[in-house]
Amino acid sequence: MIRLVEFVRNTAGSVREVVRRLSMPRRWLLTFITLVFLPAIALVYVYNERTASILEEEVTSSMLQTVKQAGNNLSYRLGHIRDISNAASMNQKLNQFLQDDDVPSIGRQLEVLKDLRYLVETVQTNTDVFRMRLFVKNTTMLAEERFNFFSLDSLKSWPFYNKVLDANGAIVWSDIYKQYFIDTGDVYIMSSARLLHDSKQFGQVSAILLIDVSEKLVMEILADLDQAKPNNVFLVDQSGVILAHADKSRIGTSLEGEVQSVIRQGTEGKVKFQLHNKNEYGMFSTIQPTGWKVVLQVSASNISEKVKLKKSAGIATLAGIFAMFLLLVFALLALIIRSMNRRLQQVIGVIREEGIERLDVPHPMPDGNFVMLEHSVDVLIHRVRSLMEQTYKAQVLEREAQLRALQAQINPHFLYNTLDTINWIAIGHGNHDISKMIDSLAKYFRLSLNKGKDVMSVADELNLAQVYLDIQKSRFLNSFEYRIEPDPDVLDYIVPKLTLQPIVENALLHGIRKMKTQFGTILIRAYREENELILIVSDNGIGMEEERAQRLLVEPQLQTRPDGSGSSYGLYNVNERIKLFAGDTSGLSISSRLGAGTSVSVRIRLEPYKQ
């Protein structure tokens, strides 16, 4: 406090000294404060109050978009589970088993168990599926398996059993509940349940199929909405009962009446309301196909805190602009007054020395004061306008960057799930070659995208090369083989992403594929030599001249491949990226002879690059 008082006194003293030196009268100073300084302060205050409401609307709209995105994500996940349930219910082996009128023989039941076990394993390979359960008639041996197959009578005490019967084959979603499993113990899950009819007696219940989803799948999506206060995010059904919540004790309880009335106003939206004499915001979005709603409840005080953070940047910019404006106006006013004082002093001097009649004689005077003022004000206006435009453009670019970052998180995930769905459909139709190719392609994308990172471990780089070669083996049948021989102690080292894949591609397409009669072999090795990581890709293809091999590393080769697969300047690109990553002492080297194959070596200095 004492330091603040001293600072104010020193500042006031400095201002008085400047005023004294510039010979500014107090009346002029008071006029400046009244007509310029105080209106500027009032304008800053009005701006502060006005931007508060605008920023509050922007913050709540941003939160609503996040809630809608979470709802869309959950809708997609649950719709994917629905598709899996539809496909599983149409499984030919399952329907043949359900059509048996009599109790099958032990041999037949073992055969059915084997076929259905394959169906279960196929369904449970999906990361969104926790467990597939089938409840069958008590007369079969499957009813005693109690891992994936259970007695139909054991399900009759389930709270949603009658709803499943009433749905008559349509999917019924359960709430999140605790279920005991032999292998995992108690687990919180939600289930997609459907009735399977007896094809010969349609009114009879043949079996009930449950696809279980772990509560973690839902909670991970909800937790992303408000990581600081997860208790404000929950999932409710159409009647307002809480289905998912970070606090397990609240699952199964009803929302407050005020909150229920808010979320019943539509399929999605944001509403401000009062709860326990406090202002609250409610953002909600409906999940299809269940009709549930994701609800984010935030107090107005929390919104105000976020608004203050956003507003501080705008206030600082505006305050800086006004400070510059006030200082410039003060300086220009002081210069004008000082020029006028000099003019008056010159006039008085002429009167004293030569008399009043000499005033008619022209005397040299400094000019351009008002022209300078007009020019300075014009420059100031343009500068203020430019700063405001820059501030607006920066805010627009920031929001666009945030949207692109969100889309970048969603698009790869959508690609993986789409490939996974196609893979499952291929398996369901018995097209195992297509399934294998799609699975390899999904792994290739997952490894190559690498969550947006520019580097990856040697283990992942080798896996990526293996997936690529597996795909090419499916494409070029019985034309080559490969071996990957890494030392275990180098698998955790870090290399630039897509280091090996272009080299392996060149070895296959430019070396082995151009051979006419010989069966090709590609060997990939990874080991450490002193302070360097060595990666070697060798092939027994057609090879090349030594001069051409060295030219590949110093200049990009822009010619098009004969097979139309693109340009072959990958080695130059890889060499440059490695030098940028680990220094000029690192890079590629090529050893090749015509008819004897090619060997490409990658050397990377290890220094601090291990995880």
CSV table of C-alpha atoms in Angstrom, one decimal, residues 202-381:
chain,number,residue,atom,x,y,z
A,202,PHE,CA,-43.2,-66.9,-34.0
A,203,GLY,CA,-45.0,-66.1,-30.8
A,204,GLN,CA,-42.5,-68.2,-28.8
A,205,VAL,CA,-39.4,-66.8,-27.2
A,206,SER,CA,-36.4,-68.6,-28.6
A,207,ALA,CA,-33.6,-66.6,-26.9
A,208,ILE,CA,-32.6,-63.1,-25.8
A,209,LEU,CA,-29.4,-61.4,-27.1
A,210,LEU,CA,-27.6,-58.9,-25.0
A,211,ILE,CA,-24.7,-56.7,-26.2
A,212,ASP,CA,-23.1,-55.2,-23.1
A,213,VAL,CA,-21.3,-51.8,-23.1
A,214,SER,CA,-19.0,-50.8,-20.3
A,215,GLU,CA,-19.9,-47.7,-18.3
A,216,LYS,CA,-16.4,-46.4,-19.0
A,217,LEU,CA,-17.3,-45.8,-22.6
A,218,VAL,CA,-20.0,-43.4,-21.6
A,219,MET,CA,-18.1,-41.8,-18.7
A,220,GLU,CA,-15.0,-41.1,-20.8
A,221,ILE,CA,-17.1,-39.1,-23.3
A,222,LEU,CA,-18.9,-37.3,-20.5
A,223,ALA,CA,-15.7,-36.5,-18.6
A,224,ASP,CA,-14.3,-34.6,-21.7
A,225,LEU,CA,-17.1,-32.1,-21.3
A,226,ASP,CA,-16.0,-30.7,-17.9
A,227,GLN,CA,-12.8,-32.2,-16.6
A,228,ALA,CA,-12.5,-29.7,-13.8
A,229,LYS,CA,-16.0,-30.5,-12.3
A,230,PRO,CA,-17.2,-33.8,-13.7
A,231,ASN,CA,-20.1,-33.9,-11.2
A,232,ASN,CA,-21.9,-31.3,-13.4
A,233,VAL,CA,-22.2,-33.7,-16.4
A,234,PHE,CA,-24.7,-36.6,-16.5
A,235,LEU,CA,-26.9,-38.8,-18.7
A,236,VAL,CA,-30.6,-38.9,-18.1
A,237,ASP,CA,-33.5,-40.9,-19.6
A,238,GLN,CA,-36.8,-39.5,-21.0
A,239,SER,CA,-38.4,-39.4,-17.5
A,240,GLY,CA,-35.5,-37.4,-15.9
A,241,VAL,CA,-33.8,-40.4,-14.1
A,242,ILE,CA,-30.0,-40.2,-14.0
A,243,LEU,CA,-28.5,-43.1,-16.0
A,244,ALA,CA,-24.7,-42.2,-15.8
A,245,HIS,CA,-23.0,-39.9,-13.3
A,246,ALA,CA,-19.5,-39.7,-11.8
A,247,ASP,CA,-21.1,-40.1,-8.4
A,248,LYS,CA,-22.5,-43.6,-8.5
A,249,SER,CA,-24.9,-42.8,-5.7
A,250,ARG,CA,-26.9,-40.5,-8.0
A,251,ILE,CA,-27.5,-43.2,-10.6
A,252,GLY,CA,-31.2,-44.1,-10.5
A,253,THR,CA,-32.2,-40.8,-8.8
A,254,SER,CA,-34.4,-38.1,-10.4
A,255,LEU,CA,-33.2,-34.7,-11.4
A,256,GLU,CA,-34.5,-31.6,-9.6
A,257,GLY,CA,-37.8,-30.3,-10.9
A,258,GLU,CA,-36.2,-27.1,-12.2
A,259,VAL,CA,-33.6,-29.1,-14.2
A,260,GLN,CA,-36.2,-31.5,-15.6
A,261,SER,CA,-38.4,-28.6,-16.9
A,262,VAL,CA,-35.3,-27.2,-18.6
A,263,ILE,CA,-34.3,-30.3,-20.6
A,264,ARG,CA,-37.9,-31.1,-21.6
A,265,GLN,CA,-38.0,-27.9,-23.7
A,266,GLY,CA,-36.6,-29.6,-26.9
A,267,THR,CA,-34.1,-32.0,-28.2
A,268,GLU,CA,-31.1,-29.7,-27.6
A,269,GLY,CA,-30.5,-26.2,-26.3
A,270,LYS,CA,-29.2,-24.0,-23.5
A,271,VAL,CA,-31.3,-22.4,-20.8
A,272,LYS,CA,-30.6,-20.1,-17.8
A,273,PHE,CA,-32.6,-20.9,-14.7
A,274,GLN,CA,-32.5,-20.6,-10.9
A,275,LEU,CA,-31.7,-23.5,-8.6
A,276,HIS,CA,-31.6,-23.0,-4.8
A,277,ASN,CA,-31.6,-19.2,-5.3
A,278,LYS,CA,-28.6,-19.4,-7.6
A,279,ASN,CA,-28.4,-18.8,-11.3
A,280,GLU,CA,-27.5,-21.9,-13.3
A,281,TYR,CA,-27.0,-22.8,-17.0
A,282,GLY,CA,-28.2,-26.0,-18.5
A,283,MET,CA,-26.9,-27.3,-21.8
A,284,PHE,CA,-28.4,-30.5,-23.2
A,285,SER,CA,-28.4,-32.7,-26.3
A,286,THR,CA,-30.5,-35.8,-27.2
A,287,ILE,CA,-28.9,-39.1,-28.0
A,288,GLN,CA,-30.3,-41.3,-30.8
A,289,PRO,CA,-31.6,-44.0,-30.9
A,290,THR,CA,-32.2,-44.1,-27.1
A,291,GLY,CA,-33.9,-40.7,-26.6
A,292,TRP,CA,-31.5,-40.1,-23.6
A,293,LYS,CA,-30.0,-36.7,-23.0
A,294,VAL,CA,-26.5,-35.5,-22.2
A,295,VAL,CA,-26.9,-32.6,-19.7
A,296,LEU,CA,-24.2,-30.2,-18.6
A,297,GLN,CA,-25.2,-28.1,-15.6
A,298,VAL,CA,-22.9,-25.1,-14.9
A,299,SER,CA,-23.3,-22.3,-12.3
A,300,ALA,CA,-23.4,-18.8,-13.6
A,301,SER,CA,-20.4,-17.9,-11.4
A,302,ASN,CA,-18.3,-20.5,-13.3
A,303,ILE,CA,-19.4,-18.9,-16.6
A,304,SER,CA,-18.4,-15.5,-15.2
A,305,GLU,CA,-14.9,-16.8,-14.4
A,306,LYS,CA,-14.4,-18.0,-17.9
A,307,VAL,CA,-15.8,-14.7,-19.3
A,308,LYS,CA,-13.3,-12.8,-17.2
A,309,LEU,CA,-10.4,-14.7,-18.7
A,310,LYS,CA,-11.6,-14.0,-22.2
A,311,LYS,CA,-12.5,-10.4,-21.4
A,312,SER,CA,-9.1,-9.6,-19.9
A,313,ALA,CA,-7.4,-9.9,-23.3
A,314,GLY,CA,-9.9,-7.5,-25.0
A,315,ILE,CA,-9.7,-5.0,-22.1
A,316,ALA,CA,-5.9,-5.0,-22.2
A,317,THR,CA,-5.9,-4.3,-25.9
A,318,LEU,CA,-8.5,-1.5,-25.6
A,319,ALA,CA,-6.8,0.0,-22.6
A,320,GLY,CA,-3.5,0.1,-24.6
A,321,ILE,CA,-5.2,1.8,-27.5
A,322,PHE,CA,-6.8,4.4,-25.3
A,323,ALA,CA,-3.6,5.0,-23.4
A,324,MET,CA,-1.8,5.7,-26.7
A,325,PHE,CA,-4.6,7.9,-27.8
A,326,LEU,CA,-4.6,9.9,-24.6
A,327,LEU,CA,-0.9,10.3,-24.6
A,328,LEU,CA,-0.8,11.4,-28.2
A,329,VAL,CA,-3.7,13.9,-27.6
A,330,PHE,CA,-1.9,15.2,-24.5
A,331,ALA,CA,1.4,15.6,-26.3
A,332,LEU,CA,-0.3,17.4,-29.3
A,333,LEU,CA,-2.2,19.7,-27.1
A,334,ALA,CA,1.0,20.6,-25.2
A,335,LEU,CA,2.8,21.3,-28.4
A,336,ILE,CA,0.0,23.5,-29.7
A,337,ILE,CA,-0.1,25.4,-26.4
A,338,ARG,CA,3.7,25.8,-26.4
A,339,SER,CA,3.7,27.0,-30.0
A,340,MET,CA,0.9,29.6,-29.1
A,341,ASN,CA,2.9,30.7,-26.1
A,342,ARG,CA,6.0,31.3,-28.3
A,343,ARG,CA,3.8,33.2,-30.8
A,344,LEU,CA,2.5,35.4,-28.0
A,345,GLN,CA,5.9,35.9,-26.5
A,346,GLN,CA,7.2,37.0,-30.0
A,347,VAL,CA,4.3,39.4,-30.4
A,348,ILE,CA,4.9,40.9,-27.0
A,349,GLY,CA,8.7,41.2,-27.8
A,350,VAL,CA,7.9,43.0,-31.0
A,351,ILE,CA,5.6,45.4,-29.2
A,352,ARG,CA,8.2,46.1,-26.5
A,353,GLU,CA,11.1,46.6,-28.9
A,354,GLU,CA,9.5,48.3,-31.9
A,355,GLY,CA,6.1,49.4,-30.9
A,356,ILE,CA,2.6,48.3,-31.7
A,357,GLU,CA,2.7,49.6,-35.3
A,358,ARG,CA,5.4,47.1,-36.2
A,359,LEU,CA,2.8,44.3,-35.8
A,360,ASP,CA,1.7,44.9,-39.3
A,361,VAL,CA,5.1,44.0,-40.6
A,362,PRO,CA,5.3,40.3,-41.3
A,363,HIS,CA,7.7,38.3,-39.2
A,364,PRO,CA,8.9,34.7,-39.7
A,365,MET,CA,6.7,32.3,-37.7
A,366,PRO,CA,6.8,28.5,-37.2
A,367,ASP,CA,4.0,27.0,-39.2
A,368,GLY,CA,2.4,23.6,-39.7
A,369,ASN,CA,1.2,23.0,-36.1
A,370,PHE,CA,-2.4,22.3,-37.0
A,371,VAL,CA,-1.4,20.4,-40.2
A,372,MET,CA,0.7,18.2,-38.0
A,373,LEU,CA,-2.2,17.7,-35.6
A,374,GLU,CA,-4.6,16.8,-38.4
A,375,HIS,CA,-2.0,14.3,-39.8
A,376,SER,CA,-1.3,12.8,-36.4
A,377,VAL,CA,-5.1,12.3,-35.7
A,378,ASP,CA,-5.5,10.7,-39.1
A,379,VAL,CA,-2.7,8.3,-38.5
A,380,LEU,CA,-4.1,7.5,-35.0
A,381,ILE,CA,-7.6,6.7,-36.5
